[in-house]
Tab-separated table of C-alpha atoms and ligand atoms in Angstrom:
chain	number	residue	atom	x	y	z
A	839	MET	CA	-33.765	30.939	37.423
A	840	SER	CA	-33.682	28.475	34.540
A	841	ALA	CA	-36.970	29.875	33.122
A	842	GLN	CA	-35.505	33.386	33.321
A	843	LYS	CA	-32.367	32.121	31.607
A	844	SER	CA	-34.245	30.456	28.744
A	845	SER	CA	-36.441	33.503	28.142
A	846	SER	CA	-33.375	35.728	27.979
A	847	THR	CA	-31.728	33.234	25.575
A	848	ALA	CA	-34.822	33.353	23.364
A	849	ALA	CA	-34.707	37.149	23.388
A	850	VAL	CA	-31.089	37.297	22.334
A	851	GLU	CA	-31.262	34.539	19.696
A	852	PRO	CA	-32.255	36.775	16.728
A	853	GLU	CA	-29.341	39.061	17.556
A	854	ARG	CA	-27.017	36.062	17.797
A	855	ALA	CA	-28.200	34.866	14.378
A	856	ARG	CA	-27.414	38.302	12.890
A	857	TYR	CA	-24.066	38.196	14.666
A	858	ARG	CA	-23.228	34.774	13.133
A	859	ALA	CA	-24.193	36.042	9.692
A	860	ASP	CA	-22.000	39.128	10.156
A	861	LEU	CA	-19.073	36.969	11.233
A	862	LEU	CA	-19.424	34.743	8.163
A	863	THR	CA	-18.909	37.763	5.907
A	864	LEU	CA	-15.569	38.187	7.732
A	865	ASN	CA	-14.627	34.456	7.376
A	866	ALA	CA	-14.890	34.023	11.141
A	867	LYS	CA	-16.906	31.702	13.415
A	868	PRO	CA	-17.560	31.655	17.210
A	869	LEU	CA	-15.473	28.981	18.945
A	870	TRP	CA	-18.208	28.408	21.543
A	871	GLU	CA	-20.525	27.027	18.834
A	872	ARG	CA	-17.997	24.602	17.370
A	873	THR	CA	-19.342	21.044	17.097
A	874	MET	CA	-16.073	19.368	16.022
A	875	VAL	CA	-15.139	16.533	18.379
A	876	MET	CA	-11.763	17.277	19.950
A	877	GLY	CA	-10.406	13.794	20.595
A	878	PRO	CA	-8.073	11.126	19.232
A	879	GLY	CA	-8.821	9.136	16.082
A	880	ASN	CA	-10.187	10.170	12.695
A	881	ASP	CA	-12.464	8.947	9.893
A	882	ALA	CA	-10.214	6.031	8.835
A	883	VAL	CA	-11.667	2.602	9.612
A	884	PRO	CA	-10.022	-0.830	9.981
A	885	ALA	CA	-9.796	-2.619	6.627
A	886	ILE	CA	-7.957	-5.561	5.060
A	887	TRP	CA	-6.835	-6.362	1.507
A	888	HIS	CA	-6.327	-10.090	1.035
A	889	TYR	CA	-3.490	-11.117	-1.248
A	890	ARG	CA	-5.664	-13.850	-2.766
A	891	ASP	CA	-8.026	-11.057	-3.985
A	892	MET	CA	-5.417	-8.468	-4.967
A	893	ARG	CA	-2.869	-10.684	-6.742
A	894	PRO	CA	-5.223	-11.661	-9.613
A	895	GLN	CA	-6.137	-7.978	-10.079
A	896	LEU	CA	-2.459	-7.046	-10.288
A	897	LEU	CA	-1.923	-9.731	-12.934
A	898	ARG	CA	-4.931	-8.325	-14.842
A	899	ALA	CA	-3.425	-4.849	-14.617
A	900	ALA	CA	-0.210	-6.274	-16.092
A	901	GLU	CA	-2.241	-7.441	-19.117
A	902	LEU	CA	-4.270	-4.261	-19.473
A	903	VAL	CA	-1.732	-1.484	-18.855
A	904	THR	CA	1.944	-1.131	-19.779
A	905	THR	CA	4.478	0.589	-17.534
A	906	GLU	CA	4.942	3.196	-20.298
A	907	GLU	CA	1.278	4.075	-19.945
A	908	ALA	CA	1.098	3.807	-16.171
A	909	GLU	CA	4.645	4.936	-15.228
A	910	ARG	CA	4.033	2.951	-12.019
A	911	ARG	CA	1.561	0.051	-12.316
A	912	VAL	CA	0.034	0.362	-8.875
A	913	LEU	CA	-3.285	-0.449	-7.237
A	914	MET	CA	-3.795	2.119	-4.491
A	915	LEU	CA	-5.312	0.841	-1.237
A	916	GLU	CA	-7.989	3.345	-0.240
A	917	ASN	CA	-9.509	3.319	3.202
A	918	PRO	CA	-13.322	2.860	2.997
A	919	GLY	CA	-13.675	5.639	5.574
A	920	LEU	CA	-11.670	8.072	3.416
A	921	PRO	CA	-13.426	7.826	0.023
A	922	GLY	CA	-11.792	9.827	-2.741
A	923	SER	CA	-8.585	10.300	-0.764
A	924	THR	CA	-6.536	7.470	-2.379
A	925	TYR	CA	-5.008	7.023	1.083
A	926	ILE	CA	-5.063	3.946	3.335
A	927	LEU	CA	-4.853	6.221	6.380
A	928	THR	CA	-4.889	9.978	6.790
A	929	SER	CA	-1.102	10.040	7.195
A	930	VAL	CA	0.262	7.292	4.931
A	931	TYR	CA	-0.359	6.033	1.419
A	932	SER	CA	-0.170	2.353	0.396
A	933	GLY	CA	-0.228	0.662	-2.983
A	934	LEU	CA	0.503	-2.729	-4.511
A	935	GLN	CA	2.827	-2.557	-7.494
A	936	ILE	CA	3.566	-5.196	-10.137
A	937	ILE	CA	6.468	-5.159	-12.561
A	938	LEU	CA	7.048	-7.730	-15.310
A	939	PRO	CA	10.355	-9.067	-16.685
A	940	GLY	CA	11.982	-6.495	-18.978
A	941	GLU	CA	9.871	-3.597	-17.776
A	942	ILE	CA	11.155	-0.285	-16.457
A	943	ALA	CA	9.476	2.107	-14.053
A	944	ARG	CA	11.057	5.367	-15.248
A	945	ALA	CA	13.179	7.637	-13.075
A	946	HIS	CA	11.697	10.475	-11.061
A	947	ARG	CA	11.970	12.046	-7.631
A	948	HIS	CA	9.604	13.611	-5.141
A	949	SER	CA	9.668	15.432	-1.844
A	950	THR	CA	7.850	12.534	-0.205
A	951	ASN	CA	9.559	9.516	1.379
A	952	ALA	CA	8.852	6.164	-0.246
A	953	MET	CA	9.575	2.565	0.610
A	954	ARG	CA	8.861	-0.874	-0.779
A	955	PHE	CA	8.277	-4.175	0.939
A	956	ILE	CA	8.773	-7.058	-1.487
A	957	LEU	CA	5.977	-9.633	-1.485
A	958	GLU	CA	6.727	-11.947	-4.379
A	959	GLY	CA	9.258	-12.729	-7.100
A	960	GLY	CA	12.928	-12.084	-7.783
A	961	GLY	CA	15.010	-10.302	-10.398
A	962	ALA	CA	13.671	-6.774	-9.890
A	963	TYR	CA	15.988	-3.966	-8.878
A	964	SER	CA	15.641	-0.467	-7.525
A	965	SER	CA	18.094	2.290	-8.442
A	966	VAL	CA	18.418	5.216	-6.049
A	967	GLU	CA	20.887	8.080	-6.601
A	968	GLY	CA	23.124	5.974	-8.826
A	969	GLU	CA	23.133	2.753	-6.789
A	970	ARG	CA	21.273	-0.345	-7.889
A	971	VAL	CA	20.072	-3.000	-5.431
A	972	MET	CA	18.341	-6.282	-6.198
A	973	MET	CA	15.087	-6.833	-4.298
A	974	ASN	CA	13.926	-10.145	-2.837
A	975	PRO	CA	10.799	-11.164	-0.901
A	976	GLY	CA	10.768	-9.738	2.627
A	977	ASP	CA	13.300	-7.020	1.809
A	978	PHE	CA	12.501	-3.488	2.966
A	979	VAL	CA	13.826	-1.025	0.359
A	980	LEU	CA	14.103	2.748	0.836
A	981	THR	CA	13.599	5.695	-1.470
A	982	PRO	CA	14.230	8.704	0.776
A	983	TYR	CA	12.791	12.115	-0.040
A	984	TRP	CA	14.100	13.923	-3.129
A	985	THR	CA	16.250	11.037	-4.383
A	986	TRP	CA	16.179	10.000	-8.049
A	987	HIS	CA	14.805	6.486	-8.365
A	988	ASP	CA	13.749	3.999	-11.004
A	989	HIS	CA	12.940	0.313	-10.983
A	990	GLY	CA	13.586	-2.474	-13.466
A	991	HIS	CA	13.284	-6.211	-13.839
A	992	VAL	CA	15.928	-8.598	-15.217
A	993	GLY	CA	14.281	-11.775	-13.905
A	994	SER	CA	11.711	-14.143	-15.349
A	995	GLU	CA	8.552	-13.839	-13.196
A	996	PRO	CA	6.300	-10.991	-12.086
A	997	VAL	CA	7.489	-9.132	-9.014
A	998	ILE	CA	4.965	-7.631	-6.610
A	999	TRP	CA	5.663	-5.269	-3.763
A	1000	LEU	CA	3.903	-3.047	-1.281
A	1001	ASP	CA	4.578	0.666	-1.764
A	1002	ALA	CA	4.355	3.082	1.152
A	1003	LEU	CA	4.706	6.862	1.066
A	1004	ASP	CA	4.115	9.808	3.357
A	1005	ASN	CA	2.189	11.679	0.639
A	1006	PRO	CA	-0.681	12.688	2.946
A	1007	VAL	CA	1.770	14.445	5.276
A	1008	ALA	CA	3.404	16.388	2.437
A	1009	LYS	CA	-0.047	17.212	1.054
A	1010	PHE	CA	-1.178	18.419	4.485
A	1011	PHE	CA	1.781	20.798	4.643
A	1012	GLY	CA	1.417	21.856	1.001
A	1013	ALA	CA	4.969	20.652	0.368
A	1014	MET	CA	4.497	18.068	-2.390
A	1015	PHE	CA	7.065	18.475	-5.189
A	1016	ARG	CA	7.835	16.035	-7.989
A	1017	GLU	CA	9.901	15.947	-11.171
A	1018	ASN	CA	10.835	13.518	-13.933
A	1019	TYR	CA	14.421	12.581	-14.714
A	1020	ALA	CA	15.711	13.637	-18.139
A	1021	GLY	CA	16.162	10.029	-19.253
A	1022	GLU	CA	14.153	6.871	-18.720
A	1023	THR	CA	16.676	5.547	-16.192
A	1024	GLN	CA	19.595	7.047	-14.294
A	1025	PRO	CA	23.150	5.789	-14.830
A	1026	VAL	CA	24.597	3.400	-12.260
A	1027	THR	CA	27.479	5.380	-10.735
A	1028	ARG	CA	28.050	3.549	-7.467
A	1029	ALA	CA	29.501	0.135	-6.654
A	1030	PRO	CA	27.162	-2.789	-5.932
A	1031	ASN	CA	25.989	-2.644	-2.297
A	1032	GLU	CA	27.972	0.561	-1.708
A	1033	ALA	CA	25.525	1.930	0.895
A	1034	GLU	CA	25.613	-1.396	2.740
A	1035	THR	CA	29.433	-1.313	2.752
A	1036	ARG	CA	29.616	2.295	3.946
A	1037	TYR	CA	26.849	2.262	6.560
A	1038	GLY	CA	25.646	-1.298	7.165
A	1039	ALA	CA	28.357	-2.874	9.343
A	1040	HIS	CA	27.897	-0.905	12.599
A	1041	LEU	CA	30.598	1.467	11.313
A	1042	LEU	CA	30.242	4.988	9.937
A	1043	PRO	CA	32.618	7.338	8.140
A	1044	VAL	CA	34.384	9.497	10.767
A	1045	GLU	CA	33.456	12.703	8.972
A	1046	MET	CA	29.963	11.655	7.946
A	1047	LYS	CA	28.008	14.753	6.955
A	1048	SER	CA	24.965	13.311	5.287
A	1049	GLY	CA	22.514	16.178	5.689
A	1050	SER	CA	19.710	13.689	5.018
A	1051	ARG	CA	17.078	12.969	7.641
A	1052	SER	CA	16.551	9.479	6.195
A	1053	SER	CA	18.586	6.301	6.585
A	1054	PRO	CA	21.666	6.103	4.333
A	1055	LEU	CA	20.976	2.387	3.774
A	1056	MET	CA	19.116	1.394	0.635
A	1057	LEU	CA	17.869	-1.969	1.761
A	1058	TYR	CA	17.280	-3.993	4.923
A	1059	PRO	CA	17.512	-7.612	3.708
A	1060	TYR	CA	14.948	-10.083	4.994
A	1061	ASP	CA	17.354	-12.970	5.628
A	1062	ARG	CA	19.205	-10.928	8.255
A	1063	THR	CA	16.027	-9.427	9.745
A	1064	ARG	CA	14.413	-12.861	9.988
A	1065	GLU	CA	17.460	-14.449	11.582
A	1066	THR	CA	17.569	-11.684	14.228
A	1067	LEU	CA	13.849	-12.016	14.961
A	1068	LEU	CA	14.070	-15.773	15.402
A	1069	LYS	CA	17.114	-15.512	17.676
A	1070	LEU	CA	15.318	-12.892	19.786
A	1071	SER	CA	12.198	-15.057	19.921
A	1072	ARG	CA	14.272	-17.554	21.906
A	1073	LEU	CA	15.804	-14.866	24.130
A	1074	GLY	CA	12.612	-12.985	24.924
A	1075	PRO	CA	10.902	-11.105	26.334
A	1076	VAL	CA	7.675	-11.418	24.360
A	1077	ASP	CA	5.541	-8.300	24.685
A	1078	PRO	CA	1.963	-9.201	25.736
A	1079	ALA	CA	0.435	-7.101	22.935
A	1080	GLN	CA	3.048	-7.225	20.160
A	1081	GLY	CA	5.128	-10.402	20.519
A	1082	VAL	CA	8.760	-9.731	19.649
A	1083	LYS	CA	8.617	-6.387	17.852
A	1084	LEU	CA	11.605	-4.510	16.442
A	1085	ARG	CA	11.970	-1.235	14.640
A	1086	TYR	CA	14.211	-0.715	11.641
A	1087	ALA	CA	16.874	1.815	12.619
A	1088	ASN	CA	18.710	4.559	10.776
A	1089	PRO	CA	22.351	3.562	11.522
A	1090	ALA	CA	23.502	7.182	11.355
A	1091	SER	CA	21.109	8.494	14.005
A	1092	GLY	CA	19.618	5.517	15.810
A	1093	GLY	CA	16.221	6.931	14.882
A	1094	TYR	CA	13.633	5.791	12.379
A	1095	PRO	CA	14.526	5.176	8.720
A	1096	PHE	CA	12.495	8.231	7.620
A	1097	PRO	CA	11.659	11.513	9.343
A	1098	THR	CA	7.949	10.716	8.993
A	1099	ILE	CA	7.565	6.941	8.763
A	1100	ALA	CA	8.535	4.354	11.384
A	1101	VAL	CA	8.993	0.791	10.156
A	1102	PHE	CA	8.678	-2.405	12.190
A	1103	ILE	CA	8.842	-6.180	12.055
A	1104	GLN	CA	7.394	-8.534	14.630
A	1105	TRP	CA	7.345	-12.227	15.421
A	1106	LEU	CA	4.355	-13.900	17.023
A	1107	PRO	CA	4.549	-17.357	18.569
A	1108	ALA	CA	2.001	-20.018	17.520
A	1109	GLY	CA	-1.107	-19.596	19.646
A	1110	PHE	CA	-0.242	-15.985	20.569
A	1111	ALA	CA	-3.276	-14.034	21.809
A	1112	GLY	CA	-2.207	-10.404	22.093
A	1113	ALA	CA	-3.420	-7.999	24.745
A	1114	ALA	CA	-5.696	-5.168	23.629
A	1115	TYR	CA	-3.601	-2.255	22.398
A	1116	ARG	CA	-4.074	1.139	20.842
A	1117	ALA	CA	-1.788	3.969	19.795
A	1118	THR	CA	-2.137	7.288	18.051
A	1119	ASP	CA	-0.043	6.254	15.057
A	1120	GLY	CA	-2.004	4.936	12.091
A	1121	THR	CA	-0.371	1.620	11.221
A	1122	VAL	CA	-0.315	-0.512	8.076
A	1123	MET	CA	0.556	-4.178	8.597
A	1124	CYS	CA	1.497	-6.933	6.168
A	1125	CYS	CA	1.761	-10.642	6.925
A	1126	VAL	CA	5.120	-12.017	5.807
A	1127	GLU	CA	4.835	-15.557	7.142
A	1128	GLY	CA	2.220	-17.656	8.925
A	1129	GLN	CA	-1.439	-17.015	9.700
A	1130	GLY	CA	-3.323	-15.137	12.350
A	1131	SER	CA	-6.074	-12.667	13.012
A	1132	ILE	CA	-6.552	-9.110	14.129
A	1133	ALA	CA	-9.634	-8.114	16.089
A	1134	PHE	CA	-11.077	-4.602	16.298
A	1135	GLY	CA	-13.804	-5.184	18.880
A	1136	ASP	CA	-16.184	-7.719	17.302
A	1137	ARG	CA	-14.727	-7.192	13.838
A	1138	VAL	CA	-12.108	-9.868	13.167
A	1139	PHE	CA	-9.904	-10.128	10.070
A	1140	GLN	CA	-8.099	-13.392	9.352
A	1141	PHE	CA	-4.715	-12.824	7.725
A	1142	GLU	CA	-2.162	-14.881	5.876
A	1143	LYS	CA	0.969	-14.250	3.817
A	1144	GLY	CA	0.725	-11.145	1.617
A	1145	ASP	CA	-2.409	-9.711	3.258
A	1146	VAL	CA	-2.308	-5.993	4.096
A	1147	TRP	CA	-4.490	-4.297	6.696
A	1148	CYS	CA	-4.633	-0.993	8.524
A	1149	CYS	CA	-5.016	-0.077	12.174
A	1150	PRO	CA	-6.366	3.494	12.373
A	1151	PRO	CA	-5.207	5.775	15.180
A	1152	TRP	CA	-6.499	5.076	18.693
A	1153	ILE	CA	-8.722	2.145	17.663
A	1154	THR	CA	-8.091	-0.802	19.982
A	1155	TYR	CA	-6.933	-4.060	18.415
A	1156	ARG	CA	-5.768	-7.495	19.460
A	1157	ILE	CA	-3.400	-9.450	17.251
A	1158	SER	CA	-3.336	-13.247	17.397
A	1159	ALA	CA	-1.375	-15.936	15.608
A	1160	ALA	CA	-2.698	-19.382	14.659
A	1161	SER	CA	0.776	-20.458	13.574
A	1162	GLU	CA	4.148	-18.839	14.157
A	1163	ALA	CA	3.884	-15.595	12.209
A	1164	ILE	CA	5.974	-12.616	11.081
A	1165	VAL	CA	4.303	-9.253	10.440
A	1166	PHE	CA	5.886	-6.211	8.786
A	1167	SER	CA	4.402	-2.808	9.554
A	1168	TYR	CA	4.882	0.928	9.197
A	1169	SER	CA	3.227	3.969	10.672
A	1170	ASP	CA	3.426	7.728	11.117
A	1171	ARG	CA	4.971	7.264	14.580
A	1172	ALA	CA	8.233	8.912	13.506
A	1173	ALA	CA	6.388	12.132	12.638
A	1174	GLN	CA	4.153	11.973	15.714
A	1175	GLU	CA	7.094	11.458	18.075
A	1176	ALA	CA	9.004	14.320	16.477
A	1177	LEU	CA	5.985	16.564	16.995
A	1178	GLY	CA	5.217	15.340	20.529
A	1179	PHE	CA	1.817	13.803	19.701
A	1180	TRP	CA	2.442	10.077	20.034
A	1181	ARG	CA	0.732	8.011	22.755
A	1182	GLU	CA	0.064	4.311	23.290
A	1183	GLU	CA	-1.937	2.165	25.698
A	1184	THR	CA	-1.949	-1.556	26.439
A	1185	LEU	CA	-5.264	-2.370	28.021
A	1186	LYS	CA	-5.526	-4.818	30.883
A	1187	GLY	CA	-8.019	-7.677	31.180
A	1188	ASN	CA	-10.981	-7.671	28.807
A	1189	GLN	CA	-11.090	-3.956	28.083
A	1190	GLY	CA	-11.403	-2.872	24.482
B	2252	LIG	FE1	8.490	7.449	-6.866
């Protein structure tokens, strides 16, 4: 039977080859010959950028390039598995930005959501839609989609932050728009901390009609986040894979701060050895305090304050802490949940 089958296959093969060629002229291909692997994960690989390596390069950039020339003086973190993409993962972009005293990053807006996580220095501010907020280390600062924004620095030392955007998602959909503001900066038209006053005290305007899918807050200050994490660390429970992990919430909806990006902070006790975990959201992590390691199978990255690393979708990892540690992170989980794709798995025993 099998011999008969193979001889008939051989007989039909020239006709099949002609058929394939005919289909190609019609921009069509047979599904039954597709070799694409239909499974979770993609080409992104685990990678880490140590602050001790990146900080000197940012300071060199500050000597070599002005903000007038660069508009944003940023080193993009490109995943080694996605060469040429300029993306850290297939769904999120990451960069390290440095701004010097007196400099201005001119005003613009884009259809993509952006956020900053401040790593070092004080005296820099971010202006969004007429409100100016000062940024300090550990602060998570938002620039929601299509909002005018510029940055400046009235302090005395370089300020460095981690930039995150959902550019790959907008690019995927062909919905990337961008425009420059008429002037270098926008006027400050709102009171100091106005967004915090309106939306940051567990109270909302009765007739709130924002229309925005992003959080109305401009900044989630680190001192408050840290205090909450440490209080919760004493209350428990501690998740076996993630320690005490919280998500930043949009106070108007209870959802994520952005329609595409979910943002998290977690506390790990000294000596924590996390269970093996994987999820479909590609995650970027940044060590805020302490030291630890993250293991992807046999590949282990040691991390300390300021280091940034990525956990690609559905690749199993274990996070450990040598000392008490705090880790900031963000991922495409907001988009995946909205679309019904998101899954996670904590593996038992020595799996993964
Ligand atoms: Fe921007």
